[in-house]
Coordinates of C-alpha atoms in Angstrom, one line a residue:
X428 CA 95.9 127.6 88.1
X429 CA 94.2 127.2 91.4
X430 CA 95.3 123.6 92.9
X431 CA 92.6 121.5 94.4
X432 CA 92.5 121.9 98.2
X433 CA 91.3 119.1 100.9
X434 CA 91.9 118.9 104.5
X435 CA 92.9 115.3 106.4
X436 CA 92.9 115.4 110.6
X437 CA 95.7 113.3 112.2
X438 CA 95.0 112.3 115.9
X439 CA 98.3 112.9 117.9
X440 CA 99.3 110.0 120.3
X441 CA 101.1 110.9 123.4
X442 CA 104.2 111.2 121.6
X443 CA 103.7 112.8 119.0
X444 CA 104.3 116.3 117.4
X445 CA 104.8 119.2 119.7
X446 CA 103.2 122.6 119.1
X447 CA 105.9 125.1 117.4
X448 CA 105.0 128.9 118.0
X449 CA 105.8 131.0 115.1
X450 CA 107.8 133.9 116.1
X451 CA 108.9 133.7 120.3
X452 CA 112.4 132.9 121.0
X453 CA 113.5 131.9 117.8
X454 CA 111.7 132.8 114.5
X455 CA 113.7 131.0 112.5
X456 CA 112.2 127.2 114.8
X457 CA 111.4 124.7 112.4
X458 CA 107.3 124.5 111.8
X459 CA 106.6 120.9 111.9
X460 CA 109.4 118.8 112.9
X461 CA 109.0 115.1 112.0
X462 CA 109.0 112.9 115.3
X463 CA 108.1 109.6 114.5
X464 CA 108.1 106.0 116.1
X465 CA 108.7 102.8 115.5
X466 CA 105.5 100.6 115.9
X467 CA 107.6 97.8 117.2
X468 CA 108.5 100.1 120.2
X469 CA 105.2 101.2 120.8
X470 CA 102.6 100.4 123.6
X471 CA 98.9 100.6 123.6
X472 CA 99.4 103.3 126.1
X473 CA 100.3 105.5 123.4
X474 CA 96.9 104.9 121.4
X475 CA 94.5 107.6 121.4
X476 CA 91.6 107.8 120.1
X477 CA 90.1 110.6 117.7
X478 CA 88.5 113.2 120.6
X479 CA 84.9 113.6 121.0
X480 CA 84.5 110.5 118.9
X481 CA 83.1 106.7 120.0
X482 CA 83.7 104.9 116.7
X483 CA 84.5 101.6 118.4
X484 CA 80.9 101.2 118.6
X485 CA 79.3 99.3 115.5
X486 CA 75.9 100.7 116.8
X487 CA 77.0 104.5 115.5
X488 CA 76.4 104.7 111.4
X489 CA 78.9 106.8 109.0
X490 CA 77.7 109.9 108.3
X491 CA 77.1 109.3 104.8
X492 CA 76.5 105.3 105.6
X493 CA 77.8 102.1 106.7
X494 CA 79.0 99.1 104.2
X495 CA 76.9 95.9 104.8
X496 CA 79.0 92.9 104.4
X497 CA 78.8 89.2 104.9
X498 CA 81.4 87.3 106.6
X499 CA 81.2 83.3 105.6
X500 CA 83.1 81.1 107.7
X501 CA 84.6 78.1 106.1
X502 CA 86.5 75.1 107.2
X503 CA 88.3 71.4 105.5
X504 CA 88.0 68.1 106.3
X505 CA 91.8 68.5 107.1
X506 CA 91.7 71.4 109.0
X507 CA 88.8 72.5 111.8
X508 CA 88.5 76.0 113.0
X509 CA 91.7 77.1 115.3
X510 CA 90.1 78.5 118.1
X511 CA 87.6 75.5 118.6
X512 CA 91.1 73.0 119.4
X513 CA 92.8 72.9 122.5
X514 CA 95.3 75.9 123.9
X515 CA 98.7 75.6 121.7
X516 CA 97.9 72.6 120.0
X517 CA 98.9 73.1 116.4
X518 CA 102.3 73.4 114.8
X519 CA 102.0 77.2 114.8
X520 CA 101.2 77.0 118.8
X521 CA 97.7 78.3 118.5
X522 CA 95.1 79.0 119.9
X523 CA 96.6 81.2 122.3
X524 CA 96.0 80.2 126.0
X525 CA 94.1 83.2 126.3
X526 CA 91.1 84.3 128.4
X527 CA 87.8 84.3 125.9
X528 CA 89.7 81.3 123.5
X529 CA 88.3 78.2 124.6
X530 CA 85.4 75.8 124.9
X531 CA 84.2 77.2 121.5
X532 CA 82.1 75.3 119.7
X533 CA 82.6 75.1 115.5
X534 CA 78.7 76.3 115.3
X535 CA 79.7 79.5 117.6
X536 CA 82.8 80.4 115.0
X537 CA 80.8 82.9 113.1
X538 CA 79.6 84.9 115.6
X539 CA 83.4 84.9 117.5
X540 CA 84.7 86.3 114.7
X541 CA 82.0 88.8 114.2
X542 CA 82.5 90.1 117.7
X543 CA 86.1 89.5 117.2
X544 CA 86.5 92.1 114.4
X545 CA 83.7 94.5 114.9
X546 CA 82.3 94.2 118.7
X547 CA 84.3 95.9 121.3
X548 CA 86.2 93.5 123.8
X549 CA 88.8 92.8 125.7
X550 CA 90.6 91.1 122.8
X551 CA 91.5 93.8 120.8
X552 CA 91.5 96.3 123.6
X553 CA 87.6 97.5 122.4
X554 CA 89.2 98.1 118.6
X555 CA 87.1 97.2 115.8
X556 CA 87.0 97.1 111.9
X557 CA 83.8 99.9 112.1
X558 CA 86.1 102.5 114.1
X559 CA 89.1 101.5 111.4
X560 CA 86.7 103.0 108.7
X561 CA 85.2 106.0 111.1
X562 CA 88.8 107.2 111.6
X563 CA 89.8 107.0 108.2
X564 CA 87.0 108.1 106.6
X565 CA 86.5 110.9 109.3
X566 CA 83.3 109.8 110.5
X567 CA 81.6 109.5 107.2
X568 CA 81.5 105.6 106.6
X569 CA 81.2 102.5 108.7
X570 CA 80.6 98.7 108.7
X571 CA 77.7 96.4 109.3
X572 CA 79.1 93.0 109.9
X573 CA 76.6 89.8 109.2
X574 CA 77.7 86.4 109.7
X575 CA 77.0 83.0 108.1
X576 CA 78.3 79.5 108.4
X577 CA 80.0 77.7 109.3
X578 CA 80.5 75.4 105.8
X579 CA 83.0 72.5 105.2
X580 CA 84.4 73.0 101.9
X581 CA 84.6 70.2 99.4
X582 CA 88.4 69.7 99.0
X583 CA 91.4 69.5 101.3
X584 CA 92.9 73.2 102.6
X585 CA 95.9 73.1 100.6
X586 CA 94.7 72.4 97.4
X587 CA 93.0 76.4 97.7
X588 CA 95.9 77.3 99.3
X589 CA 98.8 76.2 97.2
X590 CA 98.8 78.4 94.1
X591 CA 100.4 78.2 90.7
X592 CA 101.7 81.8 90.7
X593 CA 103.7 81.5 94.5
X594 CA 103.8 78.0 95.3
X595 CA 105.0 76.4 91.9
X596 CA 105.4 72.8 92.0
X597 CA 103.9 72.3 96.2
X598 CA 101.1 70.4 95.0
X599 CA 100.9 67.0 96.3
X600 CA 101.5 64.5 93.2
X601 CA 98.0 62.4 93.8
X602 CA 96.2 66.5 94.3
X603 CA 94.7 69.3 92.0
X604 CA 95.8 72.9 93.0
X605 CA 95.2 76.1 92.4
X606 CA 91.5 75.8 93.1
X607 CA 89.6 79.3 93.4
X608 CA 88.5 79.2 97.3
X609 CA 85.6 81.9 95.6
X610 CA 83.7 79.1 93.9
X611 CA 83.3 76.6 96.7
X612 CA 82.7 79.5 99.4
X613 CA 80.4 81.6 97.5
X614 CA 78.6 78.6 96.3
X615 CA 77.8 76.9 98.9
X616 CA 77.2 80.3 101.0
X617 CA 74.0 81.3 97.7
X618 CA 72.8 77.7 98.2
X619 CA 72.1 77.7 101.8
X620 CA 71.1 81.5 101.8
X621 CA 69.3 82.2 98.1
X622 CA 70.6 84.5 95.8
X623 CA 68.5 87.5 97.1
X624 CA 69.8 87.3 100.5
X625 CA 73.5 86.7 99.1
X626 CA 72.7 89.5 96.8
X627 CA 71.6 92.1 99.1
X628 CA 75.3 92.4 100.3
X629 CA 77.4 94.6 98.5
X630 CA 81.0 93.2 99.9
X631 CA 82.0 89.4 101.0
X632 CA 84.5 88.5 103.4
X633 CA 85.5 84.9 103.0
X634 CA 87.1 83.4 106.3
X635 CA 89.1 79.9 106.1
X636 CA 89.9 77.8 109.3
X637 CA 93.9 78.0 110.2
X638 CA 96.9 80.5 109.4
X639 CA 96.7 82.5 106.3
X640 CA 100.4 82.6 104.3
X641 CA 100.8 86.2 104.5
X642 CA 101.5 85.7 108.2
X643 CA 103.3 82.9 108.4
X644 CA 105.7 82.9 105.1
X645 CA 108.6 84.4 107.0
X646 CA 107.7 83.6 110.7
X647 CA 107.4 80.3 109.9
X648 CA 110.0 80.0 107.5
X649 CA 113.6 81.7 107.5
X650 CA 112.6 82.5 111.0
X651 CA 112.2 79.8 112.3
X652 CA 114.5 77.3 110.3
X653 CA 117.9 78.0 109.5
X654 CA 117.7 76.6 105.8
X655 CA 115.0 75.0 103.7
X656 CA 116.7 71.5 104.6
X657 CA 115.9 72.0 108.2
X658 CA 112.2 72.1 107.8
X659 CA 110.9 69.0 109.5
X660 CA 108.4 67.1 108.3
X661 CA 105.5 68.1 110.8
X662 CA 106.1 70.9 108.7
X663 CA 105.7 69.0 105.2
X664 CA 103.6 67.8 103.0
X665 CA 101.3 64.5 103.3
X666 CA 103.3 62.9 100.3
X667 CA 107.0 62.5 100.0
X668 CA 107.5 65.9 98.6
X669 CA 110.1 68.6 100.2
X670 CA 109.0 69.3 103.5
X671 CA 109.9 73.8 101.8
X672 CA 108.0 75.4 98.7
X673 CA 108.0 78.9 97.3
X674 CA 106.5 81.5 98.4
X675 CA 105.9 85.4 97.4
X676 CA 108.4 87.4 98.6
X677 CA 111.9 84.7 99.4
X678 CA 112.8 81.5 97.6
X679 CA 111.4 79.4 100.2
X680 CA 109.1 78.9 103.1
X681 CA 107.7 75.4 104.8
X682 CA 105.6 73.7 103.3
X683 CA 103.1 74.1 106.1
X684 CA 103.1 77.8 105.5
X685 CA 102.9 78.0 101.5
X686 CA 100.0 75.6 102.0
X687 CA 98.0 78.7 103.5
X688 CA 95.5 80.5 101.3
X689 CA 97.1 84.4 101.1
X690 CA 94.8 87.1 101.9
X691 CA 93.5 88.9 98.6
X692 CA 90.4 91.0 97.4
X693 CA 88.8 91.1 94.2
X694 CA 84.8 91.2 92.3
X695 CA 83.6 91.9 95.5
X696 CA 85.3 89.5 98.1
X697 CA 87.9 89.0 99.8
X698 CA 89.7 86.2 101.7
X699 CA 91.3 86.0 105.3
X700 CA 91.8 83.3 107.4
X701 CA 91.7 82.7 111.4
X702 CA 95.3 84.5 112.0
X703 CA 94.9 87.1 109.2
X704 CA 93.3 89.5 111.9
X705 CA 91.6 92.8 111.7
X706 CA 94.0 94.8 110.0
X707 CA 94.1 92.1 107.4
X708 CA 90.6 92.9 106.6
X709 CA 91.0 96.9 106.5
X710 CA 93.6 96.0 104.1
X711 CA 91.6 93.8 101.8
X712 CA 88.7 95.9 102.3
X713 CA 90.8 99.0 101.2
X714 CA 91.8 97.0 97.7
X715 CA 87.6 96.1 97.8
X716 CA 87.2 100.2 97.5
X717 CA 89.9 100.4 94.4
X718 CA 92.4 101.3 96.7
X719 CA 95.9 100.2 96.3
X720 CA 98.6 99.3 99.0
X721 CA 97.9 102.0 101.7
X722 CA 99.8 99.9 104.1
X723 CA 101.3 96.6 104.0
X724 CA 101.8 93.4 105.7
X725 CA 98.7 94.0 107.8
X726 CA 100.0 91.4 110.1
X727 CA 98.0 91.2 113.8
X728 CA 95.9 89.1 116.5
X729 CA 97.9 85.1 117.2
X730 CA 99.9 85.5 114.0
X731 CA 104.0 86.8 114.1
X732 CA 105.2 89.6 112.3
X733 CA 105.8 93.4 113.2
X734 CA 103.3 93.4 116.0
X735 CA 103.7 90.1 117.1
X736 CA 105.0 91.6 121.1
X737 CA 101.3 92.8 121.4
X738 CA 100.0 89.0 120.8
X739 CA 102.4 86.4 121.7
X740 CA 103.6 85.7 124.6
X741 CA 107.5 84.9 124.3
X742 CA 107.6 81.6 125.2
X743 CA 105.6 81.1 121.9
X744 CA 108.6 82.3 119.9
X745 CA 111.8 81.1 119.2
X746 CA 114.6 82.8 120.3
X747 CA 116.2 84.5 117.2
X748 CA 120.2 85.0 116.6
X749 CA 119.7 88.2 116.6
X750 CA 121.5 88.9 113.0
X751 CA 120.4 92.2 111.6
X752 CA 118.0 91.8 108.1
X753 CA 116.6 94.1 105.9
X754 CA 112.9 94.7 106.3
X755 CA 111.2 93.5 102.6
X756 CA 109.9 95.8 100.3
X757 CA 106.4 95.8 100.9
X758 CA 106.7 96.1 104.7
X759 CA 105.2 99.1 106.1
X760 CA 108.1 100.0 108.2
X761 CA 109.8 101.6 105.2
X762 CA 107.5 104.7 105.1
X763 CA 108.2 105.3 109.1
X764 CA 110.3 108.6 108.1
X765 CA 108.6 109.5 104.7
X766 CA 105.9 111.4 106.4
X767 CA 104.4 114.9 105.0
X768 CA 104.8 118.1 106.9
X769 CA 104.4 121.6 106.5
X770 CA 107.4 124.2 105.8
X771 CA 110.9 122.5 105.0
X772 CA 113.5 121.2 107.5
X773 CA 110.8 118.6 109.0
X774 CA 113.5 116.1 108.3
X775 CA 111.1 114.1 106.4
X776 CA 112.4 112.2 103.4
X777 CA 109.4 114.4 101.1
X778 CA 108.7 117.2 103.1
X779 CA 106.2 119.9 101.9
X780 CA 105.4 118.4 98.8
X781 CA 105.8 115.2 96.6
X782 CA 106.0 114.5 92.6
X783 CA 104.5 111.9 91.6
X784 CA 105.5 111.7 88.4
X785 CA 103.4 108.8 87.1
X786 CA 100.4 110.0 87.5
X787 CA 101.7 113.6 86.9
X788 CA 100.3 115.1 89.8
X789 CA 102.5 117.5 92.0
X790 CA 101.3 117.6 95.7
X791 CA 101.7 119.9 98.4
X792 CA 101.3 120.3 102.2
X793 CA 100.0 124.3 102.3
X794 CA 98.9 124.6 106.1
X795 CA 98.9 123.1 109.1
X796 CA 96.7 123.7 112.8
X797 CA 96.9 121.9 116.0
X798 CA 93.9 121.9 118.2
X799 CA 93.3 122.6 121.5
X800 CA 91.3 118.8 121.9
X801 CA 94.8 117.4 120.0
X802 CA 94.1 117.2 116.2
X803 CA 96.4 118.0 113.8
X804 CA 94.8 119.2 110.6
X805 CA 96.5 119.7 107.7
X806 CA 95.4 121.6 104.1
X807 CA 97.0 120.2 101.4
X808 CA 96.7 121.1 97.5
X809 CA 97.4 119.2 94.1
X810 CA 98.2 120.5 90.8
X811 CA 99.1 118.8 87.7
X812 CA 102.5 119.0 86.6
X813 CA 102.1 117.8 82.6
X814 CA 102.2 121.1 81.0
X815 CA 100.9 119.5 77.4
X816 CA 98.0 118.6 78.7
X817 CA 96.9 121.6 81.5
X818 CA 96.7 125.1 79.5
X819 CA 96.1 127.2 83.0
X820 CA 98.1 130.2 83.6
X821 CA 100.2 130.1 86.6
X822 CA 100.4 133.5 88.3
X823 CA 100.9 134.9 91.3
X824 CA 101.2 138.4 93.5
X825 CA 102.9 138.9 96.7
X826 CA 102.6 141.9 99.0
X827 CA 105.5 143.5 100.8
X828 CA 105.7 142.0 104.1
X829 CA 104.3 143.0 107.6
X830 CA 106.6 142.2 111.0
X831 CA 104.1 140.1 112.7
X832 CA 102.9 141.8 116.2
X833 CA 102.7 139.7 118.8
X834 CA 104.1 139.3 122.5
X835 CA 107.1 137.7 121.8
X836 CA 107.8 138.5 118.0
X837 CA 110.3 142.0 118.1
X838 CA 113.3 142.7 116.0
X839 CA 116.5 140.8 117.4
X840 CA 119.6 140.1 115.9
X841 CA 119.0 136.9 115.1
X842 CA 115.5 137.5 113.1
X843 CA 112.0 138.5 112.8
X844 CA 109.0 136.6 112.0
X845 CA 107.1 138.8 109.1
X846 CA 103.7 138.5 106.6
X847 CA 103.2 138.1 103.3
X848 CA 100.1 138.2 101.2
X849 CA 100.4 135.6 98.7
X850 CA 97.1 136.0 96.0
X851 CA 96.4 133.4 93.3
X852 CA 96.7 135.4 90.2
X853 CA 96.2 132.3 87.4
X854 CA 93.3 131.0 85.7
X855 CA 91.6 127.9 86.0
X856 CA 90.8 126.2 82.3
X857 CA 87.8 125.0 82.6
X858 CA 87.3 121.1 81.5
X859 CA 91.3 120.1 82.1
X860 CA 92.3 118.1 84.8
X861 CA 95.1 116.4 86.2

């Protein structure tokens, strides 16, 4: 059986993987040794950007095309826009008391964020959502940004933010709950613009005034209070319920943060709110496209959480007792070291290949070539490994092997680099897949 082959580029930052000769010195050198970092410890000295490229610019259209979206900015009667308040003035200390962050006025929201997420400036260090999608999609899609609003939603903030499934009994006793922040938004957004307009969209992105949970859970819960007892009240609710609720991933958070709505996509929208950030939207935009989890706790911009030292200054934090924790489960940092590479002692956890027996698909890292402009390309292949279901004959031929001529590459006692032809002998069965 012939496996399906693709190709992916990976744009190497300043420290990243070296160029390994075959052959030289030693011919026994270890292909494509896994050097990888910690994003905590990085700078954005060591971003570069894909060569030859300019994707930052939202004027530039994907190859194939760009996604047109809608971004409708909302806000409560309890709760105005962030960044239209004075420097540090909410619980969370936001707005920062940064250059560009002030004077703004609740009509010029909209088009903030819009330049905020897909305009270069000096913000984001001239990132934007548009190059996210060049880079990953290698040049072939990007993203058209329109905004509308701002609208004041009907009901209070919490009562879309504090959910049934998560926040179990942090409703306020005289409240209703568990409202869907899609009908309010969506409706008021088709009213003022007509369905034709609303419908000539494809995707929605849904932006609420204030924190979102998913980034202030755990900064502004065990991180920040010792126990659930030591939440204070500017932390509570506006009743005489416990000032700590449930949350997603730990048995408790302030009530303040399990009040937030938490970022999530679905029948063609998606939410966010003011400190959710731009990889919050890549990530909800990636579950918009059918795709699952390809990163996690997309945490950036004012909020705290793994790259909190590029947006807060520290006299905005606490000072933490240092105790060593765990990272959670769905925190990126667990796939650090699980990268793929090609040939074996990378010291990556999967190496060459992966099983992923689910699905039962066997995949495979087959080639590798490093460019002279810094692009790492890599050839994989996939096969399916459930043998009652693909009827192709696996076969193979290899050659005797050739001593590899080259400057450096001559018989020693310690080894020789050689050739093999390696020919695909099987058949393909035409109509199975994996």
């Amino acid at each position: 059986m012939i496996p399906a082959l693709t190709h992916f580029l990976l744009f190497q930052a300043s420290t990243g993987l070296k160029n390994v000769p075959r052959g030289g010195d030693d011919p026994f050198a270890v292909l494509d040794p896994q050097e990888w970092a910690n994003p905590a410890n990085m700078t954005w000295a060591d971003w570069q950007a894909a060569p030859g490229t300019n994707w930052s610019d939202p004027s530039t259209t994907g190859l194939t095309r760009n996604f047109n979206i809608a971004l409708i900015a909302v806000d409560y009667t309890d709760r105005p826009f962030e960044i239209t308040l004075p420097a540090q003035s909410t619980i969370y200390g936001n707005p920062q008391p940064v250059a560009g962050i002030s004077n703004i006025t609740r009509d010029a929201v909209p088009d903030f964020y819009r330049d905020f997420l897909n305009k270069p400036g000096t913000l984001h260090k001239g990132h934007t959502l548009h190059e996210y999608w060049m880079e990953d999609l290698d040049g072939r899609f990007g993203v058209d940004l329109t905004v509308y609003g701002a609208y004041e939603m009907p009901l209070k903030s919490y009562q879309y933010g504090i959910d049934d499934d998560m926040n179990t009994g942090g409703c306020p006793s005289s409240d209703t709950c568990n409202i869907d922040i899609r009908t309010d938004a969506l409706g008021t957004w088709r009213a003022a613009v007509g369905n034709a307009t609303a419908d000539s969209y494809e995707l929605v992105f849904i932006l609420s005034a204030g924190q979102d949970e998913s980034s202030t859970w755990q900064e502004f819960g065990e991180m920040k209070f010792q126990t659930r007892e030591d939440v204070p009240d500017s932390f509570g609710p506006p009743d005489n319920g416990t000032n700590y609720a449930k949350t997603r991933y730990v048995d408790w958070t302030s009530w303040a943060a399990a009040s937030n709505i938490w970022p999530n996509a679905g029948g063609g929208s998606s939410t966010q709110a003011e400190s959710s950030g731009m990889a919050t939207y890549a990530h909800e935009f990636s579950h918009l496209l059918n795709i699952g989890d390809n990163y996690n706790n997309p945490i950036f911009q004012w909020s705290r959480g793994p790259s909190y030292a590029l947006a807060d200054p520290a006299s905005a934090r606490r000072v933490l007792d240092t105790t060593a924790s765990y990272v959670t489960m769905g925190d990126y940092r667990q796939l650090l070291d699980a990268l793929f590479h090609v040939g074996t002692r990378s010291g990556s956890q999967y190496e060459y290949e992966y099983m992923d027996a689910a699905n039962g698909l066997h995949f495979y890292i087959i080639g590798v070539e490093r460019g002279s402009a810094g692009v790492l390309s890599y050839t994989t292949a996939v096969r399916s490994s459930n043998s009652s279901t693909d009827t192709s004959t696996l076969a193979v031929a290899l050659s005797d092997g050739k001593i590899i001529t080259d400057g450096g590459n001559v018989p020693t006692g310690k080894g020789v680099t050689c050739s093999f032809g390696l020919k695909n002998t099987g058949e393909r069965r035409i109509g199975v897949f994996g």
